[in-house]
Short mmCIF file of C-alpha atoms in Angstrom, two decimals:
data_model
loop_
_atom_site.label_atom_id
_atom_site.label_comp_id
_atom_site.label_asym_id
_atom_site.label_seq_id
_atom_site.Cartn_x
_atom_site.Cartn_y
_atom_site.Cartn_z
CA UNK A 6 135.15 -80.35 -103.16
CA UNK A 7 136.43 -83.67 -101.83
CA UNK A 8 133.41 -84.18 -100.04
CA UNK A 9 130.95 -83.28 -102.90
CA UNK A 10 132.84 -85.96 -104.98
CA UNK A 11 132.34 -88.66 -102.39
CA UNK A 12 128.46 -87.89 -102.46
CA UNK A 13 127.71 -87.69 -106.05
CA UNK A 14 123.71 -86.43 -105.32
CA UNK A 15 125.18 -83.85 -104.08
CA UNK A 16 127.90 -82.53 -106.17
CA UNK A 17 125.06 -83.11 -109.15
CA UNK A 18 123.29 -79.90 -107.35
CA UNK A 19 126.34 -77.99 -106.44
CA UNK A 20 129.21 -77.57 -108.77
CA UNK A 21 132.54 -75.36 -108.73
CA UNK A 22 130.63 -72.59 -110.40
CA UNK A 23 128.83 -72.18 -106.96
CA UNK A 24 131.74 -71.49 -104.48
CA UNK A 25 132.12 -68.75 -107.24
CA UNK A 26 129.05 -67.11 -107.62
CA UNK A 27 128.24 -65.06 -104.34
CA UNK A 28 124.41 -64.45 -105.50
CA UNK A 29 122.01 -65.18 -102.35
CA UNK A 30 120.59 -68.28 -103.94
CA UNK A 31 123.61 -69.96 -104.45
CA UNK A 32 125.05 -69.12 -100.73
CA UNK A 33 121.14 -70.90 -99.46
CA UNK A 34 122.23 -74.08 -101.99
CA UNK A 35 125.95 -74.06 -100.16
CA UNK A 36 124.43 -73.83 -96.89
CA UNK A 37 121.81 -77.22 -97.67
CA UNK A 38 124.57 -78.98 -99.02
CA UNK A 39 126.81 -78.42 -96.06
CA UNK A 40 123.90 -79.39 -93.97
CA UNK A 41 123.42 -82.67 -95.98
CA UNK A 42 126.68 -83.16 -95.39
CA UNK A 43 127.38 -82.99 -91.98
CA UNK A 44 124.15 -85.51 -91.73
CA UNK A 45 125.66 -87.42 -93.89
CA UNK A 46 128.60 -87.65 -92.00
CA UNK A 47 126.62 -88.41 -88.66
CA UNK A 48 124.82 -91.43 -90.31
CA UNK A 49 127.92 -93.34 -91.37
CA UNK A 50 129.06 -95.29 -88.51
CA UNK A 51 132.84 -94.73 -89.37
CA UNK A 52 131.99 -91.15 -89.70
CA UNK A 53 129.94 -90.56 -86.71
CA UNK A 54 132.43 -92.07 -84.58
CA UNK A 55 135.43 -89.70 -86.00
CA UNK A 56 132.83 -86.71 -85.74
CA UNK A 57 131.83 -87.68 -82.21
CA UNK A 58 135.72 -88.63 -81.20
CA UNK A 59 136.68 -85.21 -82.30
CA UNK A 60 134.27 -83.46 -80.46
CA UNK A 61 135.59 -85.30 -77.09
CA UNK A 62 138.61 -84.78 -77.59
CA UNK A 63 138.18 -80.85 -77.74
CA UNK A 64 135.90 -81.35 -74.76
CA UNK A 65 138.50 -82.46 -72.86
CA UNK A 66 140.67 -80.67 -73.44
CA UNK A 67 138.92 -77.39 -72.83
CA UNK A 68 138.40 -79.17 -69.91
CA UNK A 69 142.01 -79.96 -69.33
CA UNK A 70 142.55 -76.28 -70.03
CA UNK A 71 139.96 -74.53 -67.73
CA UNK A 72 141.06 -77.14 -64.49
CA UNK A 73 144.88 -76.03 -64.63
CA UNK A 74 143.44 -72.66 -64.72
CA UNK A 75 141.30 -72.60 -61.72
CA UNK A 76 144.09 -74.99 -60.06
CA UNK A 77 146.67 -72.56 -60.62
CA UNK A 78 144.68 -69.97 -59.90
CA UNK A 79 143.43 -71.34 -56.20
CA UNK A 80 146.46 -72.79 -55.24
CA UNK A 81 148.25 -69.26 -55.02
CA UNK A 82 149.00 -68.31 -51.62
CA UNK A 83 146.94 -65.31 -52.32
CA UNK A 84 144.30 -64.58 -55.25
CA UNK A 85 145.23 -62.61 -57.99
CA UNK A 86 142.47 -61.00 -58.54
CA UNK A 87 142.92 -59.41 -61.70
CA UNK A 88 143.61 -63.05 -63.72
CA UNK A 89 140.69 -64.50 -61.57
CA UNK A 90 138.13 -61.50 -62.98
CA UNK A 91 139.17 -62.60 -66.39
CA UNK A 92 138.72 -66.09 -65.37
CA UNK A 93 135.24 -65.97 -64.18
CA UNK A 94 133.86 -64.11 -67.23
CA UNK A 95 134.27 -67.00 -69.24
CA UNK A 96 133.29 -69.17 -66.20
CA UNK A 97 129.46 -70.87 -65.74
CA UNK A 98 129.07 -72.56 -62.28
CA UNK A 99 128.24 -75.88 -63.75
CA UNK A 100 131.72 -76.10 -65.31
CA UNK A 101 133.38 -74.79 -61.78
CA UNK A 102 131.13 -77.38 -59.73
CA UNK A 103 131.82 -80.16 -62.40
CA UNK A 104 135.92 -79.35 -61.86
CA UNK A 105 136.15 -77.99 -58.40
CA UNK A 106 136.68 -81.57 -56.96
CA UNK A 107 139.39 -83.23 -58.76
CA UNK A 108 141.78 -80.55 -57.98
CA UNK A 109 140.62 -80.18 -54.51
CA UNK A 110 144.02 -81.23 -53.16
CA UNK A 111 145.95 -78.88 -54.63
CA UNK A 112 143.65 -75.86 -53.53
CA UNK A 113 144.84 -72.98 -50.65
CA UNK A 114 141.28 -72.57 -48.75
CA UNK A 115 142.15 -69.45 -48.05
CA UNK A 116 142.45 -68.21 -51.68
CA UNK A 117 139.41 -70.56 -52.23
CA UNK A 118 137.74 -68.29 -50.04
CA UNK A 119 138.70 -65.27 -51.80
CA UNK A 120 137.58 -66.53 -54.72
CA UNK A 121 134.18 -66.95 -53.66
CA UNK A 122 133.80 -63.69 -52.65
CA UNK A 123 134.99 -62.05 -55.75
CA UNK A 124 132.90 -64.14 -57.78
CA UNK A 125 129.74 -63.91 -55.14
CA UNK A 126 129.94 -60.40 -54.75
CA UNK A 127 131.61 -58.84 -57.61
CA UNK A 128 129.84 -60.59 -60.27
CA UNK A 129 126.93 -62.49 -58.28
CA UNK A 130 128.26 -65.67 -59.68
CA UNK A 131 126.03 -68.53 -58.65
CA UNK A 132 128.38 -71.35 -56.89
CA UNK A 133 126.35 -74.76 -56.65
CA UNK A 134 125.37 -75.48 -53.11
CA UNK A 135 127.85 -78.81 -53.49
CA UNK A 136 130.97 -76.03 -54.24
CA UNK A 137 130.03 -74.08 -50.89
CA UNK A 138 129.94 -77.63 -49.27
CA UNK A 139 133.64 -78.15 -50.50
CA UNK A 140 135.19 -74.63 -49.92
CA UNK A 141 133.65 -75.07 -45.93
CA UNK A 142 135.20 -78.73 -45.69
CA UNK A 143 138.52 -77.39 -47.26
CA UNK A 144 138.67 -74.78 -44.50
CA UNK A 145 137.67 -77.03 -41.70
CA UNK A 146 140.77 -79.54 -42.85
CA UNK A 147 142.95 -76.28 -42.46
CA UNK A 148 140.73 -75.78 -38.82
CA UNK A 149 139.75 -72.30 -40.69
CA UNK A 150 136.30 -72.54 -37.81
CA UNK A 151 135.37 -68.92 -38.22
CA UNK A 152 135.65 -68.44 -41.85
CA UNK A 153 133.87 -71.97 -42.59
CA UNK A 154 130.99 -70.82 -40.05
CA UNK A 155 130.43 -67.71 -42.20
CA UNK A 156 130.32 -69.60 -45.66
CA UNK A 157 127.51 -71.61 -44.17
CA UNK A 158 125.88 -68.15 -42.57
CA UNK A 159 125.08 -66.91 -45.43
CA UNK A 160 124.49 -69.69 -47.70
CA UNK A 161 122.08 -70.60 -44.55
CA UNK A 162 120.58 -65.97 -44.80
CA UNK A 163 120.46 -66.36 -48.25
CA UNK A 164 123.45 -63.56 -48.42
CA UNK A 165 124.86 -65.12 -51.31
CA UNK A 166 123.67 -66.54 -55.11
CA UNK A 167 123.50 -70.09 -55.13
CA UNK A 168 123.16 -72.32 -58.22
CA UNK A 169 119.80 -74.26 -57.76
CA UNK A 170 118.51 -77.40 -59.35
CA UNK A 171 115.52 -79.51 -58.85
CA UNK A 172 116.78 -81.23 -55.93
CA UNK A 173 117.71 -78.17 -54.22
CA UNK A 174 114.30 -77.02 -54.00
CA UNK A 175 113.71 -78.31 -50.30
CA UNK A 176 115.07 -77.10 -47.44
CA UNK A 177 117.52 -79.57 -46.54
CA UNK A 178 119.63 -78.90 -49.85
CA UNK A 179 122.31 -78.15 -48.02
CA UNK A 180 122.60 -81.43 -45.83
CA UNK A 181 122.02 -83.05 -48.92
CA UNK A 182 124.90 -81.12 -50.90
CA UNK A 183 127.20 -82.27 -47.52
CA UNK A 184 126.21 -85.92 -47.87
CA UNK A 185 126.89 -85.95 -51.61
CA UNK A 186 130.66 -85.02 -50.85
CA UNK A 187 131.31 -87.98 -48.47
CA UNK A 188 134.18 -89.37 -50.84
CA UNK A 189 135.82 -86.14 -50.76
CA UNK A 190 136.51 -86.36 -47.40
CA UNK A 191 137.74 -88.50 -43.92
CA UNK A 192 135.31 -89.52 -41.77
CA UNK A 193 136.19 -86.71 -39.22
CA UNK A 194 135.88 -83.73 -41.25
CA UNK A 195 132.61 -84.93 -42.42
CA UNK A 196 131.78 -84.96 -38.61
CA UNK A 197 132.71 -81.82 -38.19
CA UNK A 198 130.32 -80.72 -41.30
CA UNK A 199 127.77 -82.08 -39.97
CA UNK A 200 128.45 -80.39 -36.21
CA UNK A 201 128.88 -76.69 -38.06
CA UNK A 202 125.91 -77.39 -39.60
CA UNK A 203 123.65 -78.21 -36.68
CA UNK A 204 125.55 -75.96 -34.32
CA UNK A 205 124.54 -73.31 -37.09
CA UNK A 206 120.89 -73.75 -37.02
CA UNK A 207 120.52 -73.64 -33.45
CA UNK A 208 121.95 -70.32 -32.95
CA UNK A 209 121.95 -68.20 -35.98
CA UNK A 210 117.86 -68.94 -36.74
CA UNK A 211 116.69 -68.03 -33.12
CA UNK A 212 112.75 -68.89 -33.59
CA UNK A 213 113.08 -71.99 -35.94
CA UNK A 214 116.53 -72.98 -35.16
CA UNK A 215 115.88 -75.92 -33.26
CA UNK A 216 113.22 -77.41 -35.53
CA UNK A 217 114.78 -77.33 -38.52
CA UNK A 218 118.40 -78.53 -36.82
CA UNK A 219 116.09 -81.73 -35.47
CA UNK A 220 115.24 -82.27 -39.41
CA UNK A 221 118.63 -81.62 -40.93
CA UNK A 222 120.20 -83.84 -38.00
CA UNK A 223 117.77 -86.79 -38.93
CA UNK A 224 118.50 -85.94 -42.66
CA UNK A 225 122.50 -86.26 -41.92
CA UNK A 226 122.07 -89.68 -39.63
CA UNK A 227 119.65 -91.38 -42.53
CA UNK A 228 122.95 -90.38 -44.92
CA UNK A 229 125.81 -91.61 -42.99
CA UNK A 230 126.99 -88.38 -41.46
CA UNK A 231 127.03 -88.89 -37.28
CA UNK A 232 128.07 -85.51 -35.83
CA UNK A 233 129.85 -85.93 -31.97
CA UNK A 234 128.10 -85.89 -28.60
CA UNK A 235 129.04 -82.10 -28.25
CA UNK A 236 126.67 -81.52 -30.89
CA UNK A 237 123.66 -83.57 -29.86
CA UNK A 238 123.70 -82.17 -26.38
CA UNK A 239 123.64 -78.69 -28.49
CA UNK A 240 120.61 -79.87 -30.53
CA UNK A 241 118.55 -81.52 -27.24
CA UNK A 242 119.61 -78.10 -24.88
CA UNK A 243 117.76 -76.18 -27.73
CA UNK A 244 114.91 -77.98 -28.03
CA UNK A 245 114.63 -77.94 -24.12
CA UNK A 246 115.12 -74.44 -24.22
CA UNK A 247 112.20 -74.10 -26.93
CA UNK A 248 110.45 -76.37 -24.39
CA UNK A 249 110.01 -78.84 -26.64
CA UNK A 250 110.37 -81.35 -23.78
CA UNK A 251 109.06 -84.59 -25.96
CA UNK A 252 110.60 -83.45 -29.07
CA UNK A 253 114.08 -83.75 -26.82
CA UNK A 254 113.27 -86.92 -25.86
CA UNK A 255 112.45 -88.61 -29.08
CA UNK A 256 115.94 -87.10 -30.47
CA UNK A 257 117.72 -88.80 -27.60
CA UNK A 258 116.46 -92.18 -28.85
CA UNK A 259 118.03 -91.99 -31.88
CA UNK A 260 121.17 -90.10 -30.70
CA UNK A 261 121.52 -93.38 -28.67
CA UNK A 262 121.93 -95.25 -31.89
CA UNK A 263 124.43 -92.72 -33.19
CA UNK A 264 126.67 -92.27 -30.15
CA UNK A 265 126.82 -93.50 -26.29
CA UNK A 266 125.55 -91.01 -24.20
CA UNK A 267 127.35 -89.13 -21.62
CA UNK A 268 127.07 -86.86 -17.69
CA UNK A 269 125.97 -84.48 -20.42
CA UNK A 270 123.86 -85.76 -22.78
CA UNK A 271 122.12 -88.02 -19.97
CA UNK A 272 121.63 -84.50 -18.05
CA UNK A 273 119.83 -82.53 -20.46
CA UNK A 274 116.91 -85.08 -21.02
CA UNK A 275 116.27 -86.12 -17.65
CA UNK A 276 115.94 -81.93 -17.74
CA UNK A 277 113.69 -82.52 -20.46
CA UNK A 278 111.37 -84.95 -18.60
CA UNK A 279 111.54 -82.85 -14.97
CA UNK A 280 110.14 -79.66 -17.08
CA UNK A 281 107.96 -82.03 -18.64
CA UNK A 282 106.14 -83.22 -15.65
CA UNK A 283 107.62 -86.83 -16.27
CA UNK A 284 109.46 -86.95 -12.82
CA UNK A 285 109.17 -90.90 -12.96
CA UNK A 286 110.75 -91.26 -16.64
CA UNK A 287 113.39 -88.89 -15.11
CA UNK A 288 114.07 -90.90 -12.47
CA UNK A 289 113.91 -94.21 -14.48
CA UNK A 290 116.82 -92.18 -16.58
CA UNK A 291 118.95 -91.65 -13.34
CA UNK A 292 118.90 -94.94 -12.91
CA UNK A 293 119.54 -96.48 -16.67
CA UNK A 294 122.38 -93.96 -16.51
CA UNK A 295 124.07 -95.34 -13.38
CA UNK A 296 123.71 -98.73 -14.72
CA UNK A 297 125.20 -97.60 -18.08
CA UNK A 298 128.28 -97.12 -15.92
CA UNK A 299 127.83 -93.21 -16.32
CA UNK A 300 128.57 -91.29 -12.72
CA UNK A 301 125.89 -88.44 -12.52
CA UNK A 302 127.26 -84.66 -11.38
CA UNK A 303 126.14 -82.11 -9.12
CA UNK A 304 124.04 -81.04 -12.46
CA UNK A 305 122.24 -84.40 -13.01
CA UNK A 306 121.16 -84.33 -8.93
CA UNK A 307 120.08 -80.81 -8.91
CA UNK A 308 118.12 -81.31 -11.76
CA UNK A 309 116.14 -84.15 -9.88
CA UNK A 310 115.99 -82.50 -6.87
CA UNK A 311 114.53 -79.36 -8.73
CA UNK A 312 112.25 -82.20 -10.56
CA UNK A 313 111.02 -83.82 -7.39
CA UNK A 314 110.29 -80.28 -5.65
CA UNK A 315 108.76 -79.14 -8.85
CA UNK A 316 105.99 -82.09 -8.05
CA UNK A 317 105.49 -81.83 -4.47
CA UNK A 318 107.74 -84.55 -3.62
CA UNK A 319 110.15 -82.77 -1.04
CA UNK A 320 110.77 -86.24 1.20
CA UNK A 321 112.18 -87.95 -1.66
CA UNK A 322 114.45 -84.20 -2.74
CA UNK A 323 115.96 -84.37 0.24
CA UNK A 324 116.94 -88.32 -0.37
CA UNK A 325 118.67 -87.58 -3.63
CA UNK A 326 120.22 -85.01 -1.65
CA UNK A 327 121.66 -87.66 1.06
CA UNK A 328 122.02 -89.77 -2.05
CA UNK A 329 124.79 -87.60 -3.54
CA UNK A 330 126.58 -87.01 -0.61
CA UNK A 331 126.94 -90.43 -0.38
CA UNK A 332 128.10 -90.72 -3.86
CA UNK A 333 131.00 -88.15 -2.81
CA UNK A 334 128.83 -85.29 -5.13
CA UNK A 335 129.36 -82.28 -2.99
CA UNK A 336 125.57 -80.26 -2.89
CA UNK A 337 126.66 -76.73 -3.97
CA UNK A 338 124.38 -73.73 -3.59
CA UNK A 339 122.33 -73.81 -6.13
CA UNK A 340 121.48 -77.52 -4.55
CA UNK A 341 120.23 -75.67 -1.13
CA UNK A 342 118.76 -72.75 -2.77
CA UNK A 343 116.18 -75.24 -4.62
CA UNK A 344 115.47 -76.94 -1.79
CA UNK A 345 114.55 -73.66 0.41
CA UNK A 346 112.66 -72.25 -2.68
CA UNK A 347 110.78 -75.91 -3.02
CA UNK A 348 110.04 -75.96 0.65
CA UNK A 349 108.87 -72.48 0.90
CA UNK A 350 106.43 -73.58 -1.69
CA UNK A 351 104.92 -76.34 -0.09
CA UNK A 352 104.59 -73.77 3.24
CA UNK A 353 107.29 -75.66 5.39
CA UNK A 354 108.88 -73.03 6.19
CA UNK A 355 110.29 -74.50 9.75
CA UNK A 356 111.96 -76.87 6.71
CA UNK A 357 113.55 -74.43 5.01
CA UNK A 358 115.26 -72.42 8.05
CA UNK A 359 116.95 -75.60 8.86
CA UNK A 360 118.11 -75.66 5.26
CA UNK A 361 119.15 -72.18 5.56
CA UNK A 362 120.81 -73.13 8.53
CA UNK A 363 122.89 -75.98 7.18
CA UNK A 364 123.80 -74.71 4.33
CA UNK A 365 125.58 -71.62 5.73
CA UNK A 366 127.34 -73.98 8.27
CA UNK A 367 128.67 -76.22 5.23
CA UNK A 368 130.03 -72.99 3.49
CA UNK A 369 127.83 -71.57 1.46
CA UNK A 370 126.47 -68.23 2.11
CA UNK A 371 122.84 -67.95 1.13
CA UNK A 372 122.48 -65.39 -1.88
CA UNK A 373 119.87 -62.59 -2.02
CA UNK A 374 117.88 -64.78 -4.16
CA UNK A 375 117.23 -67.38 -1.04
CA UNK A 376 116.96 -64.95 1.62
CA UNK A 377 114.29 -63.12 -1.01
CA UNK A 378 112.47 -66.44 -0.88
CA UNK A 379 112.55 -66.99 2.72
CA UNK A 380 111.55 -63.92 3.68
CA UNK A 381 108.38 -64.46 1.27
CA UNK A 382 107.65 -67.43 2.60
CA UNK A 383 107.32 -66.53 5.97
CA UNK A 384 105.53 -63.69 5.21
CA UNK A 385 102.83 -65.91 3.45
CA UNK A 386 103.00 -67.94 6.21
CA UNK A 387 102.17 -65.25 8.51
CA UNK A 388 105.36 -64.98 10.41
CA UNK A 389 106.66 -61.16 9.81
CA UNK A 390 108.46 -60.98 12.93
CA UNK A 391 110.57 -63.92 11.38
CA UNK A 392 110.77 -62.13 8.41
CA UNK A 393 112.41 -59.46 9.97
CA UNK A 394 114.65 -61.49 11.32
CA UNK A 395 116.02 -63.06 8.32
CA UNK A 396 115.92 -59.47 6.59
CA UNK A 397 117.90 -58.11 9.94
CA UNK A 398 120.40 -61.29 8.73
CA UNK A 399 120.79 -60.68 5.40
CA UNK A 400 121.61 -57.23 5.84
CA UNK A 401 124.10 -57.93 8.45
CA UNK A 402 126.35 -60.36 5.98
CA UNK A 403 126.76 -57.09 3.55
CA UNK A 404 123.72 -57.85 1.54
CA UNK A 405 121.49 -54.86 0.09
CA UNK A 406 117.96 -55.21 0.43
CA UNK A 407 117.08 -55.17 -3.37
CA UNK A 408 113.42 -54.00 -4.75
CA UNK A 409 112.04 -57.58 -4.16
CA UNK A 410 113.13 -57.62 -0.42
CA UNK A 411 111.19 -54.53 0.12
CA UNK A 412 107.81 -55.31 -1.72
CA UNK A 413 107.68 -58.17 0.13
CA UNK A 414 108.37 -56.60 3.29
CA UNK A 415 105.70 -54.10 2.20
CA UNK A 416 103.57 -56.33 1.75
CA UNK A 417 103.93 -57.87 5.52
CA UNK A 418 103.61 -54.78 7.15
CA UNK A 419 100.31 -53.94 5.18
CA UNK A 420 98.67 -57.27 6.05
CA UNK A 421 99.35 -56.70 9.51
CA UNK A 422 98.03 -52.98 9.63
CA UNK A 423 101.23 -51.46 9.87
CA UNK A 424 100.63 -48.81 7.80
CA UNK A 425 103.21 -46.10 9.26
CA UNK A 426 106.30 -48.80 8.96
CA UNK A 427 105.08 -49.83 5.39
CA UNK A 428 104.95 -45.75 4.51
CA UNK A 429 108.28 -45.51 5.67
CA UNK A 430 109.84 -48.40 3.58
CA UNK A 431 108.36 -47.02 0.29
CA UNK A 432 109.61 -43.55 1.07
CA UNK A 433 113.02 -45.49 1.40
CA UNK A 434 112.41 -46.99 -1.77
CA UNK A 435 111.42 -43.55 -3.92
CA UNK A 436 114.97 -42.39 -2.24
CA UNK A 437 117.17 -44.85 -3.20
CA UNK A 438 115.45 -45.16 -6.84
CA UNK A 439 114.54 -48.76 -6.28
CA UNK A 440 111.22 -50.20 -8.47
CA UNK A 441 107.94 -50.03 -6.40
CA UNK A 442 105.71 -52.55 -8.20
CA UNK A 443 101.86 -51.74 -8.16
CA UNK A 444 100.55 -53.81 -5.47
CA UNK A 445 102.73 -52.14 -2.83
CA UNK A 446 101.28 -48.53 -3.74
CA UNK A 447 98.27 -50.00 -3.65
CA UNK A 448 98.19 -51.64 -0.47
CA UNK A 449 100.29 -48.59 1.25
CA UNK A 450 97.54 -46.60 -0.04
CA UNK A 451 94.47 -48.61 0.81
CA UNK A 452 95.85 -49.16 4.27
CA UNK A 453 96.15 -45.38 4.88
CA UNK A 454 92.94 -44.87 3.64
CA UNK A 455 91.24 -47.38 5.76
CA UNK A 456 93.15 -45.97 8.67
CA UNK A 457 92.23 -42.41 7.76
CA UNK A 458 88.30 -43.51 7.45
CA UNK A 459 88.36 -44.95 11.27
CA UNK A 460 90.36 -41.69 12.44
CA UNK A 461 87.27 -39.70 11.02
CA UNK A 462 85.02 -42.08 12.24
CA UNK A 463 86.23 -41.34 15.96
CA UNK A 464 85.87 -37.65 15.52
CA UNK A 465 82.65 -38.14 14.40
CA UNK A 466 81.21 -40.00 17.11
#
């Protein structure tokens, strides 16, 4: 009544008599007049701001209200779930993401974690992509690895409901939602964001993995985020693996900029460029490396070696090979097995016997693999009796004679018209249950034919 008195237009239309009369046409005149009011009340300045200051102040508080909730709630040293079910009813995710970080401190990242899974699962409650940002960096600062891998799993599957906006319509939202939370924490945890992230791509999304990593790593370096070496040789050895050879070496430009490379990081793009067919840019690498003051392994020289074989270039293998035994890098076996396998390419066999040779006297035991490829290269070459020899060898240092040894052996007797010997080795093969591959039926069987044609041949001259 007050009110009505201060606004005489409108206490002319609506007197006491009104607030006693409950007919329908005098609750529609109260309701105008109230709605006069109130606009009333907005349009006076010293109104407005009392209407408007009230209004905050309830704000905040609810707000005050709802943050020592959820802060009491998630800094329990375990959840208690039946408050927390209560709490999330009245809960939207724009209110949790809008609170979440100013009582990030306080919060147990375990029960945090709990929390999310209640509310994901139980009630499909839609965290913001920036909340599942915060609950992994929370457990990363508490070196929680496993169960901050998993948040970003899913978020990554699409296992769980996430709150989108506008700007979380492409698909490097969440790189984004990581970049957006660099004031909530030290510059190493937001490393090691950015490394779970990458090293997450690469391996959970088998086909795509290394594309998209590529893209979200670019996306995190534009930002500010820098993840460590460990993680950009993870990134480049994918994309090598993918044999995206160029791809890998672009990348390695720009991880220059971000960190100073290393054995490892040098390693896996001069790979790049050897499986590439860019022997020379590989070898311009092995030499910006050494100058960069970084010492190349037994890796980095068997991947030249490899490299140089790979492109006919045996003379100058076998000089990176002197090379790193000058440079006290010890050749291992995998350094002699290229080189036999590279020379029994190129047909120099003669070569590759000496290799065979000096690589048993220097302590290494040649493996089936390099016997396999010895013995195939001399049968190529036409020397069986050699062959034998080396098979003769391998079987005397306690080596079986696996499925490979014996097609190729097979195949040797066949193309010199041994047909009974060759029989003989296949029937060994059916015994023993090793795999026969086509060709050696098929030449065992040819042979025997031919031979059987000239034996009727005789009788019928």
């Amino acid at each position: 009544m007050a009110a009505l008195l201060y606004f005489p237009k409108i206490s002319s239309q609506v007197t006491s008599s009104h607030f006693l009369s409950p007919s329908p046409m005098n609750l529609r005149k109260l309701s105008r007049a109230s709605y006069v009011l109130t606009l009333r009340l907005k349009s006076t300045p010293h109104a407005r701001k009392n209407f408007h200051t009230t209004r905050s102040a309830e704000e905040a508080y609810s707000d005050q209200h709802l943050r020592l909730q959820l802060s009491a709630a998630l800094s329990r040293r375990s959840l208690d779930y039946k408050h927390c079910k209560q709490l999330i009813a009245t809960l939207s995710p724009h209110e949790f993401d809008r609170l979440f970080p100013e009582f990030k401190s306080k919060v147990n990242p375990k029960t945090a974690l709990d929390f999310f899974r209640l509310a994901s699962d139980s009630f499909s409650f839609s965290f913001s992509l920036r909340s599942y940002c915060l609950v992994t960096g929370l457990l990363l600062e508490s070196n929680l690895l496993s169960p901050a891998r998993l948040v970003l799993v899913r978020l990554i599957n699409g296992s769980v409901p996430v709150l989108r906006s506008d700007c979380d319509s492409n698909r490097f939202a969440i790189a984004d939602a990581m970049a957006s939370l660099s004031s909530c924490f030290d510059q190493e945890i937001r490393r090691r964001l950015s490394d779970l992230l990458i090293e997450v791509y690469c391996t959970e999304l088998k086909r795509d993995g290394c594309y998209l990593s590529l893209e979200v790593f670019l996306v995190l370096v534009k930002k500010g985020l820098f993840p460590s070496r460990t993680t950009c040789n993870i990134l480049l050895t994918a994309l090598v693996r993918a044999n995206e050879f160029d791809k890998c070496c672009e990348a390695f430009d720009i991880v220059c900029q971000v960190v100073s490379p290393d054995v490892y990081l040098f390693t896996t793009v001069i790979n790049a460029f050897c499986k590439g067919g860019r022997v020379k840019e590989a070898i311009e690498l092995f030499s910006k490396m050494e100058k960069a003051g970084v010492a190349p392994n037994v890796v980095t020289y068997n991947t030249v070696i490899d490299g140089l074989g790979m492109s006919g270039r045996y003379d100058e293998a076998f000089m990176f090979k002197e090379k790193m035994v000058e440079n006290c890098v010890e050749p291992t076996l995998i350094t002699y097995s290229i080189l036999v396998k590279g020379l029994i390419k190129a047909k120099r066999v003669s070569d590759a016997c000496c290799v065979l040779k000096e690589m048993t006297e220097k302590g290494f035991p040649p493996n089936v693999i390099v016997y396999n490829n010895l013995i195939d290269g001399l049968i190529e070459a036409g020397s069986l009796s050699k062959a034998i020899e080396i098979k003769d060898d391998m079987v005397s240092k306690g080596l079986s004679l696996t499925s490979s040894t014996y097609n190729t052996l097979i195949k040797g007797y066949c193309k010199s018209g041994q047909a009974d010997v060759a029989e003989r080795h296949l029937k060994e093969m059916l015994s023993i249950g090793s795999t026969v591959n086509q060709g050696s039926f098929t030449s065992v069987i040819c042979l025997l034919c031919s031979r059987e044609r000239g034996n009727w041949r005789k009788l019928l001259s």
